[in-house]
Short mmCIF file of C-alpha atoms and ligand atoms in Angstrom, two decimals:
data_model
loop_
_atom_site.label_atom_id
_atom_site.label_comp_id
_atom_site.label_asym_id
_atom_site.label_seq_id
_atom_site.Cartn_x
_atom_site.Cartn_y
_atom_site.Cartn_z
CA UNK X 1 17.32 -18.34 16.84
CA UNK X 2 13.43 -19.12 17.97
CA UNK X 3 12.79 -18.94 14.04
CA UNK X 4 13.85 -22.09 11.89
CA UNK X 5 15.01 -21.04 8.58
CA UNK X 6 15.36 -24.06 6.38
CA UNK X 7 15.35 -21.74 3.25
CA UNK X 8 14.71 -18.08 2.54
CA UNK X 9 13.49 -16.41 0.35
CA UNK X 10 15.41 -12.75 -0.38
CA UNK X 11 13.79 -9.97 -2.69
CA UNK X 12 15.53 -7.25 -4.69
CA UNK X 13 13.46 -5.19 -6.75
CA UNK X 14 16.03 -3.97 -9.52
CA UNK X 15 18.78 -6.37 -11.11
CA UNK X 16 21.57 -4.41 -8.95
CA UNK X 17 20.13 -5.05 -6.02
CA UNK X 18 20.59 -8.94 -6.84
CA UNK X 19 23.54 -8.87 -8.82
CA UNK X 20 26.00 -9.52 -6.14
CA UNK X 21 23.99 -12.53 -4.44
CA UNK X 22 23.50 -13.99 -7.88
CA UNK X 23 27.56 -13.88 -8.11
CA UNK X 24 27.53 -15.98 -4.95
CA UNK X 25 25.07 -18.83 -6.14
CA UNK X 26 26.70 -20.05 -9.55
CA UNK X 27 24.87 -22.60 -9.79
CA UNK X 28 20.54 -22.25 -9.73
CA UNK X 29 17.70 -23.71 -11.16
CA UNK X 30 14.91 -20.95 -12.37
CA UNK X 31 11.49 -21.01 -12.20
CA UNK X 32 9.49 -18.32 -13.84
CA UNK X 33 5.90 -17.30 -12.23
CA UNK X 34 4.02 -14.39 -13.25
CA UNK X 35 6.65 -13.46 -14.88
CA UNK X 36 9.14 -12.67 -12.34
CA UNK X 37 12.18 -15.87 -11.93
CA UNK X 38 13.45 -17.46 -8.83
CA UNK X 39 16.76 -18.89 -8.57
CA UNK X 40 17.11 -21.52 -6.18
CA UNK X 41 20.18 -22.47 -4.90
CA UNK X 42 22.80 -22.15 -2.16
CA UNK X 43 24.48 -19.06 -0.74
CA UNK X 44 26.92 -19.19 2.27
CA UNK X 45 25.34 -22.58 2.24
CA UNK X 46 22.23 -21.31 3.16
CA UNK X 47 19.45 -22.85 0.96
CA UNK X 48 17.47 -20.12 -0.34
CA UNK X 49 15.45 -18.31 -3.10
CA UNK X 50 16.40 -15.15 -4.92
CA UNK X 51 14.56 -12.96 -6.97
CA UNK X 52 13.83 -9.62 -8.32
CA UNK X 53 10.50 -8.53 -8.25
CA UNK X 54 10.14 -5.35 -10.13
CA UNK X 55 9.82 -1.89 -8.91
CA UNK X 56 6.60 -0.91 -6.87
CA UNK X 57 3.96 -2.10 -4.49
CA UNK X 58 2.08 -4.32 -6.62
CA UNK X 59 5.00 -6.68 -8.01
CA UNK X 60 6.37 -6.79 -4.67
CA UNK X 61 3.30 -8.31 -3.24
CA UNK X 62 2.96 -10.84 -6.26
CA UNK X 63 6.08 -11.65 -5.91
CA UNK X 64 6.09 -12.42 -1.97
CA UNK X 65 3.07 -14.38 -1.99
CA UNK X 66 4.52 -16.69 -4.72
CA UNK X 67 7.50 -17.13 -2.09
CA UNK X 68 5.04 -18.05 0.52
CA UNK X 69 2.79 -20.42 -1.64
CA UNK X 70 5.38 -21.91 -4.25
CA UNK X 71 8.51 -22.24 -2.29
CA UNK X 72 7.86 -22.87 1.05
CA UNK X 73 10.33 -20.45 2.26
CA UNK X 74 10.45 -19.53 6.35
CA UNK X 75 11.31 -16.26 6.20
CA UNK X 76 11.58 -13.46 3.74
CA UNK X 77 14.70 -10.82 3.48
CA UNK X 78 13.92 -7.68 1.38
CA UNK X 79 17.67 -6.06 0.15
CA UNK X 80 17.77 -2.91 -1.96
CA UNK X 81 18.01 0.63 -1.98
CA UNK X 82 15.74 3.80 -0.68
CA UNK X 83 15.70 7.88 0.08
CA UNK X 84 16.64 8.48 3.02
CA UNK X 85 14.16 10.61 5.26
CA UNK X 86 15.89 11.02 8.63
CA UNK X 87 18.34 14.02 8.13
CA UNK X 88 21.03 12.03 10.02
CA UNK X 89 21.42 9.67 7.26
CA UNK X 90 24.13 9.66 4.50
CA UNK X 91 24.23 8.36 1.36
CA UNK X 92 25.73 4.08 1.81
CA UNK X 93 23.84 4.12 5.55
CA UNK X 94 21.44 1.24 6.45
CA UNK X 95 18.02 1.45 7.68
CA UNK X 96 16.95 -2.11 9.24
CA UNK X 97 13.24 -1.79 9.01
CA UNK X 98 11.12 -2.30 12.53
CA UNK X 99 7.90 -1.84 10.80
CA UNK X 100 6.35 -0.40 7.56
CA UNK X 101 3.84 1.11 6.38
CA UNK X 102 2.20 2.59 2.76
CA UNK X 103 2.52 6.35 2.45
CA UNK X 104 0.38 6.50 -0.64
CA UNK X 105 -2.53 4.91 1.09
CA UNK X 106 -4.51 8.34 1.38
CA UNK X 107 -8.47 7.90 2.28
CA UNK X 108 -8.17 11.12 4.37
CA UNK X 109 -11.02 12.57 2.22
CA UNK X 110 -13.37 9.75 3.62
CA UNK X 111 -11.96 10.54 7.42
CA UNK X 112 -9.16 7.78 7.48
CA UNK X 113 -5.50 9.13 8.61
CA UNK X 114 -3.10 9.46 6.28
CA UNK X 115 -1.36 5.86 5.36
CA UNK X 116 -4.59 3.83 6.87
CA UNK X 117 -5.71 1.23 5.04
CA UNK X 118 -10.05 1.30 5.57
CA UNK X 119 -11.68 -1.04 7.58
CA UNK X 120 -8.33 -2.97 7.82
CA UNK X 121 -7.17 -4.11 11.47
CA UNK X 122 -3.50 -3.13 10.75
CA UNK X 123 -1.54 -0.71 8.68
CA UNK X 124 1.42 -0.60 9.85
CA UNK X 125 2.97 -3.89 9.93
CA UNK X 126 6.02 -5.30 12.33
CA UNK X 127 9.34 -6.95 11.21
CA UNK X 128 10.34 -9.99 12.78
CA UNK X 129 12.28 -9.04 16.00
CA UNK X 130 14.52 -11.95 15.51
CA UNK X 131 15.87 -10.72 12.07
CA UNK X 132 15.37 -6.93 12.97
CA UNK X 133 18.42 -7.73 15.48
CA UNK X 134 19.97 -10.37 13.14
CA UNK X 135 20.23 -7.92 10.70
CA UNK X 136 21.55 -4.77 12.71
CA UNK X 137 23.96 -7.23 14.52
CA UNK X 138 25.46 -7.91 10.86
CA UNK X 139 25.23 -4.43 10.02
CA UNK X 140 27.66 -2.95 13.06
CA UNK X 141 30.26 -5.29 10.77
CA UNK X 142 30.75 -2.51 8.65
CA UNK X 143 31.47 0.90 8.20
CA UNK X 144 28.63 3.79 7.76
CA UNK X 145 25.49 4.18 10.38
CA UNK X 146 23.31 0.90 10.55
CA UNK X 147 19.87 2.18 12.32
CA UNK X 148 16.63 0.40 13.08
CA UNK X 149 13.56 2.84 11.29
CA UNK X 150 10.38 2.94 10.18
CA UNK X 151 10.27 2.26 5.99
CA UNK X 152 7.46 3.78 4.35
CA UNK X 153 6.45 2.57 0.94
CA UNK X 154 4.60 3.85 -1.99
CA UNK X 155 4.45 4.09 -5.89
CA UNK X 156 6.25 7.06 -6.55
CA UNK X 157 10.21 8.03 -6.40
CA UNK X 158 9.90 10.82 -3.60
CA UNK X 159 12.66 13.48 -4.90
CA UNK X 160 11.40 16.61 -3.02
CA UNK X 161 12.00 18.36 0.48
CA UNK X 162 8.57 18.96 1.29
CA UNK X 163 7.34 15.41 0.75
CA UNK X 164 10.63 14.09 2.55
CA UNK X 165 9.40 16.93 5.47
CA UNK X 166 5.53 15.50 5.57
CA UNK X 167 6.48 11.77 5.43
CA UNK X 168 8.75 12.15 8.23
CA UNK X 169 6.33 14.71 10.01
CA UNK X 170 2.77 12.34 9.40
CA UNK X 171 4.18 9.27 9.70
CA UNK X 172 7.50 9.54 11.38
CA UNK X 173 9.36 7.07 8.21
CA UNK X 174 13.27 6.97 8.58
CA UNK X 175 13.25 6.25 4.78
CA UNK X 176 11.09 5.68 2.02
CA UNK X 177 11.02 3.03 -1.29
CA UNK X 178 8.18 1.37 -3.17
CA UNK X 179 8.39 -2.09 -1.88
CA UNK X 180 8.83 -2.59 1.69
CA UNK X 181 5.57 -2.38 2.98
CA UNK X 182 4.22 -4.54 0.32
CA UNK X 183 6.10 -7.07 1.21
CA UNK X 184 4.88 -6.83 4.89
CA UNK X 185 1.00 -6.46 4.31
CA UNK X 186 1.57 -9.85 2.39
CA UNK X 187 3.55 -11.54 5.37
CA UNK X 188 1.36 -10.18 7.80
CA UNK X 189 -1.23 -11.45 6.17
CA UNK X 190 0.37 -14.95 6.16
CA UNK X 191 1.54 -14.35 9.64
CA UNK X 192 5.10 -14.82 8.12
CA UNK X 193 8.68 -13.24 9.49
CA UNK X 194 9.99 -10.97 7.19
CA UNK X 195 12.87 -7.81 7.69
CA UNK X 196 13.70 -5.04 4.83
CA UNK X 197 17.40 -4.04 4.90
CA UNK X 198 17.86 -0.62 2.72
CA UNK X 199 20.92 1.12 2.00
CA UNK X 200 20.67 4.74 0.84
CA UNK X 201 21.14 5.78 -2.52
CA UNK X 202 19.62 9.20 -1.95
CA UNK X 203 17.84 11.94 0.52
CA UNK X 204 14.66 11.66 -1.46
CA UNK X 205 15.47 15.40 -2.25
CA UNK X 206 15.57 17.92 -5.09
CA UNK X 207 19.04 15.90 -6.05
CA UNK X 208 17.88 12.41 -6.17
CA UNK X 209 17.49 11.57 -9.07
CA UNK X 210 21.26 11.89 -9.48
CA UNK X 211 21.87 10.58 -6.73
CA UNK X 212 19.94 7.55 -7.45
CA UNK X 213 21.60 6.94 -10.21
CA UNK X 214 25.35 7.46 -8.73
CA UNK X 215 24.48 5.17 -5.97
CA UNK X 216 22.33 2.83 -6.88
CA UNK X 217 25.17 0.32 -6.71
CA UNK X 218 27.13 1.53 -4.13
CA UNK X 219 24.04 1.27 -1.67
CA UNK X 220 23.07 -1.86 -3.60
CA UNK X 221 26.31 -3.27 -2.05
CA UNK X 222 25.99 -2.40 1.01
CA UNK X 223 22.92 -4.04 1.62
CA UNK X 224 23.88 -7.30 0.17
CA UNK X 225 26.92 -7.30 2.58
CA UNK X 226 24.38 -7.22 5.47
CA UNK X 227 22.30 -10.18 3.88
CA UNK X 228 25.81 -12.11 3.41
CA UNK X 229 26.74 -11.63 6.86
CA UNK X 230 23.23 -12.49 8.28
CA UNK X 231 23.11 -15.76 5.98
CA UNK X 232 26.89 -16.68 7.78
CA UNK X 233 25.78 -16.42 11.34
CA UNK X 234 22.59 -18.37 10.83
N1 SAH V 1 15.05 0.74 -12.51
C1 SAH V 1 14.18 2.59 -12.62
C2 SAH V 1 13.27 2.88 -11.43
C3 SAH V 1 13.87 3.31 -10.03
S1 SAH V 1 12.92 3.31 -9.06
C4 SAH V 1 15.23 3.17 -12.67
O1 SAH V 1 16.57 3.18 -12.84
O2 SAH V 1 15.57 4.67 -13.10
C5 SAH V 1 13.90 3.23 -7.46
C6 SAH V 1 13.73 2.06 -6.91
O3 SAH V 1 14.77 2.53 -5.91
C7 SAH V 1 12.45 1.41 -6.00
O4 SAH V 1 12.80 0.41 -6.37
C8 SAH V 1 12.35 2.31 -4.69
O5 SAH V 1 11.89 1.35 -3.75
C9 SAH V 1 13.75 2.58 -4.40
N2 SAH V 1 14.36 4.37 -4.37
C10 SAH V 1 15.33 4.46 -4.53
N3 SAH V 1 15.10 6.23 -3.60
C11 SAH V 1 14.04 6.20 -3.75
C12 SAH V 1 12.99 7.03 -3.87
N4 SAH V 1 13.94 8.71 -3.08
N5 SAH V 1 11.90 7.67 -3.31
C13 SAH V 1 11.49 6.26 -4.22
N6 SAH V 1 11.64 4.86 -3.82
C14 SAH V 1 13.67 4.86 -4.18
#
């Protein structure tokens, strides 16, 4: 690998998304910052910092910047669940981010295209190609579909067909969630490698709230398996 990964930051937004990681690192130290607990230890004999950011873009952004500034990690992997936008995707399938964008960045009233951050150089943030390939090839170990695609993030739980169609048409999203593009933007601002791995807990449609409750554990575990396999291969 071109990247030298001595210590890796791993973020999930919710307890379910990091539970299996924590089981795999029974001994670790805990440091709290901005109300987030950063767990430093070894997972798959690699040095890692695992944390639960909390839900939403602000939590994810703060968590990412702290990982970079205070813990000296070399790359960031996000593991978690998302709503599928691509109709080919089933619950449990994997999306590995090639790029991320905030779908709720909306300054269209002033003439900016949807999802565009005014006056910023970038609004679509590219994941590290090496981490993408590592995650994608790790995913091929397992049953179920894995695709590379665009992860859309916003501070909203998407749960209707119209929004799904709009997000696919306007922003070409593969899945939607609430943190990835914030992690991605902070990483881009710091020139820092990242990848977002998401397993589908729902289809972001009228059944999303029920599916989310039923399948978050399964999807979290599918996403976890990819991270575990990635670290094993490093
Ligand atoms: N913990 C709360 C809130 C979860 S919000 C609860 O249990 O009700 C949903 C979380 O899952 C976010 O972290 C988001 O990244 C992801 N997610 C899954 N499906 C989503 C969808 N359809 N729309 C937006 N986010 C989704």
